[in-house]
Amino acid sequence: MKRDSRLSGVLHVLLHMAQSPTPVTSEAMAHMMCTHAVVVRRVMAGLRDMGYVRSEKGHGGGWSLACDLSALTLRDVYDALGMPEPFAMGHRTEAPGCLVEQAVNAALEDAFKDAEALLLERFAQVPLSALAADFGRRLALHHGNPGDHHHAS
């Protein structure tokens, strides 16, 4: 089953955007996210609608942050992405006739709801400025090319 990596990809590009003195093009973001620019524009539209990013057309245009990273949480970005399903697991059959499978579904559903609530609560507690600070610490410890944010290890 394919994992939905949009949240990870968008967080990645948002942190790059925070470091960039100029707007970042959809093409550059697509390269970072290993996808197509059309997909990037569709994904970023939800963030623009929420006022987290802005887009500028034409030469020198692209995407830039429209808010401070300390005011933007993982939960905000998750919500702007349309609240993707956080877990790849699911029921074998949504409306089973078998009583055993009904019991299994009920137990799984309760666990999934509890886990999702905890995950979203944690997302709400993490501002993107914390990710940017972590990146800054990692960059300071990196002994390679300090300008190579994308490949710093």
mmCIF file of C-alpha atoms in Angstrom:
data_model
loop_
_atom_site.group_PDB
_atom_site.id
_atom_site.type_symbol
_atom_site.label_atom_id
_atom_site.label_comp_id
_atom_site.label_asym_id
_atom_site.label_seq_id
_atom_site.Cartn_x
_atom_site.Cartn_y
_atom_site.Cartn_z
ATOM 1 C CA MET A 1 0.000 0.000 0.000
ATOM 2 C CA LYS A 2 1.404 3.376 -1.015
ATOM 3 C CA ARG A 3 2.055 5.888 1.729
ATOM 4 C CA ASP A 4 0.824 9.472 1.471
ATOM 5 C CA SER A 5 3.981 11.567 1.780
ATOM 6 C CA ARG A 6 2.409 14.957 1.008
ATOM 7 C CA LEU A 7 2.744 16.225 4.590
ATOM 8 C CA SER A 8 6.427 15.332 4.750
ATOM 9 C CA GLY A 9 7.060 16.808 1.296
ATOM 10 C CA VAL A 10 5.225 20.055 2.021
ATOM 11 C CA LEU A 11 7.000 20.502 5.354
ATOM 12 C CA HIS A 12 10.277 19.967 3.524
ATOM 13 C CA VAL A 13 9.568 22.668 0.953
ATOM 14 C CA LEU A 14 8.154 25.085 3.542
ATOM 15 C CA LEU A 15 11.439 24.942 5.443
ATOM 16 C CA HIS A 16 13.365 25.541 2.225
ATOM 17 C CA MET A 17 11.045 28.462 1.473
ATOM 18 C CA ALA A 18 11.820 29.928 4.892
ATOM 19 C CA GLN A 19 15.534 29.882 3.998
ATOM 20 C CA SER A 20 15.073 31.350 0.518
ATOM 21 C CA PRO A 21 15.364 35.116 0.032
ATOM 22 C CA THR A 22 13.314 34.826 -3.186
ATOM 23 C CA PRO A 23 10.111 32.979 -4.096
ATOM 24 C CA VAL A 24 10.537 29.258 -4.834
ATOM 25 C CA THR A 25 9.132 28.002 -8.128
ATOM 26 C CA SER A 26 6.712 25.097 -8.397
ATOM 27 C CA GLU A 27 9.335 23.356 -10.551
ATOM 28 C CA ALA A 28 11.994 23.645 -7.828
ATOM 29 C CA MET A 29 9.557 22.341 -5.225
ATOM 30 C CA ALA A 30 8.532 19.503 -7.534
ATOM 31 C CA HIS A 31 12.185 18.502 -7.770
ATOM 32 C CA MET A 32 12.491 18.514 -3.950
ATOM 33 C CA MET A 33 9.280 16.490 -3.559
ATOM 34 C CA CYS A 34 10.051 14.099 -6.446
ATOM 35 C CA THR A 35 6.779 14.931 -8.172
ATOM 36 C CA HIS A 36 5.384 17.204 -10.892
ATOM 37 C CA ALA A 37 4.915 20.978 -10.708
ATOM 38 C CA VAL A 38 1.172 20.541 -11.372
ATOM 39 C CA VAL A 39 0.913 18.378 -8.238
ATOM 40 C CA VAL A 40 2.863 20.985 -6.252
ATOM 41 C CA ARG A 41 0.535 23.787 -7.357
ATOM 42 C CA ARG A 42 -2.520 21.732 -6.382
ATOM 43 C CA VAL A 43 -1.060 20.877 -2.965
ATOM 44 C CA MET A 44 0.143 24.432 -2.304
ATOM 45 C CA ALA A 45 -3.259 25.885 -3.237
ATOM 46 C CA GLY A 46 -4.682 24.572 0.050
ATOM 47 C CA LEU A 47 -1.925 26.342 1.969
ATOM 48 C CA ARG A 48 -2.513 29.534 -0.026
ATOM 49 C CA ASP A 49 -6.256 29.371 0.698
ATOM 50 C CA MET A 50 -5.433 29.269 4.421
ATOM 51 C CA GLY A 51 -3.088 32.268 4.112
ATOM 52 C CA TYR A 52 0.097 30.317 4.932
ATOM 53 C CA VAL A 53 1.801 30.892 1.560
ATOM 54 C CA ARG A 54 1.409 33.276 -1.362
ATOM 55 C CA SER A 55 2.160 32.817 -5.018
ATOM 56 C CA GLU A 56 3.472 35.336 -7.507
ATOM 57 C CA LYS A 57 3.247 34.880 -11.262
ATOM 58 C CA GLY A 58 5.767 35.866 -13.901
ATOM 59 C CA HIS A 59 9.516 36.250 -14.018
ATOM 60 C CA GLY A 60 10.969 36.001 -10.515
ATOM 61 C CA GLY A 61 7.659 34.601 -9.276
ATOM 62 C CA GLY A 62 6.974 31.504 -7.259
ATOM 63 C CA TRP A 63 5.835 30.604 -3.777
ATOM 64 C CA SER A 64 6.780 32.322 -0.528
ATOM 65 C CA LEU A 65 5.679 32.133 3.079
ATOM 66 C CA ALA A 66 2.860 34.461 4.088
ATOM 67 C CA CYS A 67 3.130 33.864 7.831
ATOM 68 C CA ASP A 68 5.733 33.359 10.522
ATOM 69 C CA LEU A 69 6.816 29.742 11.075
ATOM 70 C CA SER A 70 6.143 30.111 14.804
ATOM 71 C CA ALA A 71 2.454 30.716 14.004
ATOM 72 C CA LEU A 72 2.164 27.633 11.779
ATOM 73 C CA THR A 73 1.901 24.125 13.253
ATOM 74 C CA LEU A 74 2.138 20.653 11.803
ATOM 75 C CA ARG A 75 -1.618 20.421 12.412
ATOM 76 C CA ASP A 76 -2.255 23.581 10.371
ATOM 77 C CA VAL A 77 -0.373 22.123 7.408
ATOM 78 C CA TYR A 78 -2.074 18.732 7.825
ATOM 79 C CA ASP A 79 -5.495 20.421 7.823
ATOM 80 C CA ALA A 80 -4.607 22.555 4.770
ATOM 81 C CA LEU A 81 -3.685 19.371 2.902
ATOM 82 C CA GLY A 82 -7.240 18.116 3.367
ATOM 83 C CA MET A 83 -6.509 15.970 6.429
ATOM 84 C CA PRO A 84 -5.022 12.943 4.660
ATOM 85 C CA GLU A 85 -5.641 9.546 6.215
ATOM 86 C CA PRO A 86 -2.875 9.258 8.825
ATOM 87 C CA PHE A 87 -2.686 5.458 8.809
ATOM 88 C CA ALA A 88 -2.395 3.074 5.888
ATOM 89 C CA MET A 89 -4.121 0.303 7.826
ATOM 90 C CA GLY A 90 -7.836 -0.266 7.468
ATOM 91 C CA HIS A 91 -10.630 -2.795 7.639
ATOM 92 C CA ARG A 92 -10.682 -5.797 5.362
ATOM 93 C CA THR A 93 -14.408 -5.213 4.826
ATOM 94 C CA GLU A 94 -16.192 -1.990 5.834
ATOM 95 C CA ALA A 95 -19.627 -3.602 6.393
ATOM 96 C CA PRO A 96 -18.946 -7.242 7.294
ATOM 97 C CA GLY A 97 -21.719 -9.781 7.818
ATOM 98 C CA CYS A 98 -19.425 -11.946 9.963
ATOM 99 C CA LEU A 99 -19.742 -11.229 13.699
ATOM 100 C CA VAL A 100 -16.055 -12.001 14.269
ATOM 101 C CA GLU A 101 -15.071 -9.422 11.677
ATOM 102 C CA GLN A 102 -17.483 -6.918 13.220
ATOM 103 C CA ALA A 103 -15.704 -7.375 16.574
ATOM 104 C CA VAL A 104 -12.298 -6.969 14.889
ATOM 105 C CA ASN A 105 -13.448 -3.812 13.083
ATOM 106 C CA ALA A 106 -14.834 -2.310 16.289
ATOM 107 C CA ALA A 107 -11.557 -2.898 18.158
ATOM 108 C CA LEU A 108 -9.459 -1.520 15.310
ATOM 109 C CA GLU A 109 -11.722 1.504 14.862
ATOM 110 C CA ASP A 110 -11.386 2.449 18.540
ATOM 111 C CA ALA A 111 -7.604 2.085 18.401
ATOM 112 C CA PHE A 112 -7.362 4.081 15.156
ATOM 113 C CA LYS A 113 -9.507 6.897 16.574
ATOM 114 C CA ASP A 114 -7.427 7.070 19.774
ATOM 115 C CA ALA A 115 -4.133 7.025 17.855
ATOM 116 C CA GLU A 116 -5.337 9.668 15.393
ATOM 117 C CA ALA A 117 -6.513 11.957 18.208
ATOM 118 C CA LEU A 118 -3.132 11.661 19.923
ATOM 119 C CA LEU A 119 -1.260 12.258 16.663
ATOM 120 C CA LEU A 120 -3.290 15.362 15.796
ATOM 121 C CA GLU A 121 -2.894 16.707 19.340
ATOM 122 C CA ARG A 122 0.877 16.335 18.971
ATOM 123 C CA PHE A 123 0.817 17.953 15.509
ATOM 124 C CA ALA A 124 -0.938 20.980 17.045
ATOM 125 C CA GLN A 125 1.895 21.365 19.580
ATOM 126 C CA VAL A 126 4.733 21.550 17.021
ATOM 127 C CA PRO A 127 5.287 24.891 15.282
ATOM 128 C CA LEU A 128 7.292 24.870 12.073
ATOM 129 C CA SER A 129 9.770 27.166 13.805
ATOM 130 C CA ALA A 130 10.776 24.119 15.903
ATOM 131 C CA LEU A 131 11.584 22.203 12.697
ATOM 132 C CA ALA A 132 13.518 25.209 11.372
ATOM 133 C CA ALA A 133 15.481 25.406 14.645
ATOM 134 C CA ASP A 134 16.263 21.684 14.436
ATOM 135 C CA PHE A 135 17.447 22.174 10.852
ATOM 136 C CA GLY A 136 19.646 25.067 12.017
ATOM 137 C CA ARG A 137 21.226 22.888 14.705
ATOM 138 C CA ARG A 138 21.850 20.085 12.195
ATOM 139 C CA LEU A 139 23.340 22.533 9.705
ATOM 140 C CA ALA A 140 25.664 23.991 12.360
ATOM 141 C CA LEU A 141 26.919 20.476 13.153
ATOM 142 C CA HIS A 142 27.341 19.568 9.510
ATOM 143 C CA HIS A 143 30.956 19.590 8.355
ATOM 144 C CA GLY A 144 30.233 19.540 4.612
ATOM 145 C CA ASN A 145 29.135 22.380 2.374
ATOM 146 C CA PRO A 146 27.000 24.696 4.565
ATOM 147 C CA GLY A 147 25.191 25.957 1.479
ATOM 148 C CA ASP A 148 23.945 22.461 0.606
ATOM 149 C CA HIS A 149 20.830 22.358 2.813
ATOM 150 C CA HIS A 150 19.233 19.665 0.739
ATOM 151 C CA HIS A 151 21.969 17.094 1.180
ATOM 152 C CA ALA A 152 23.364 17.992 4.572
ATOM 153 C CA SER A 153 23.676 14.821 6.633
#
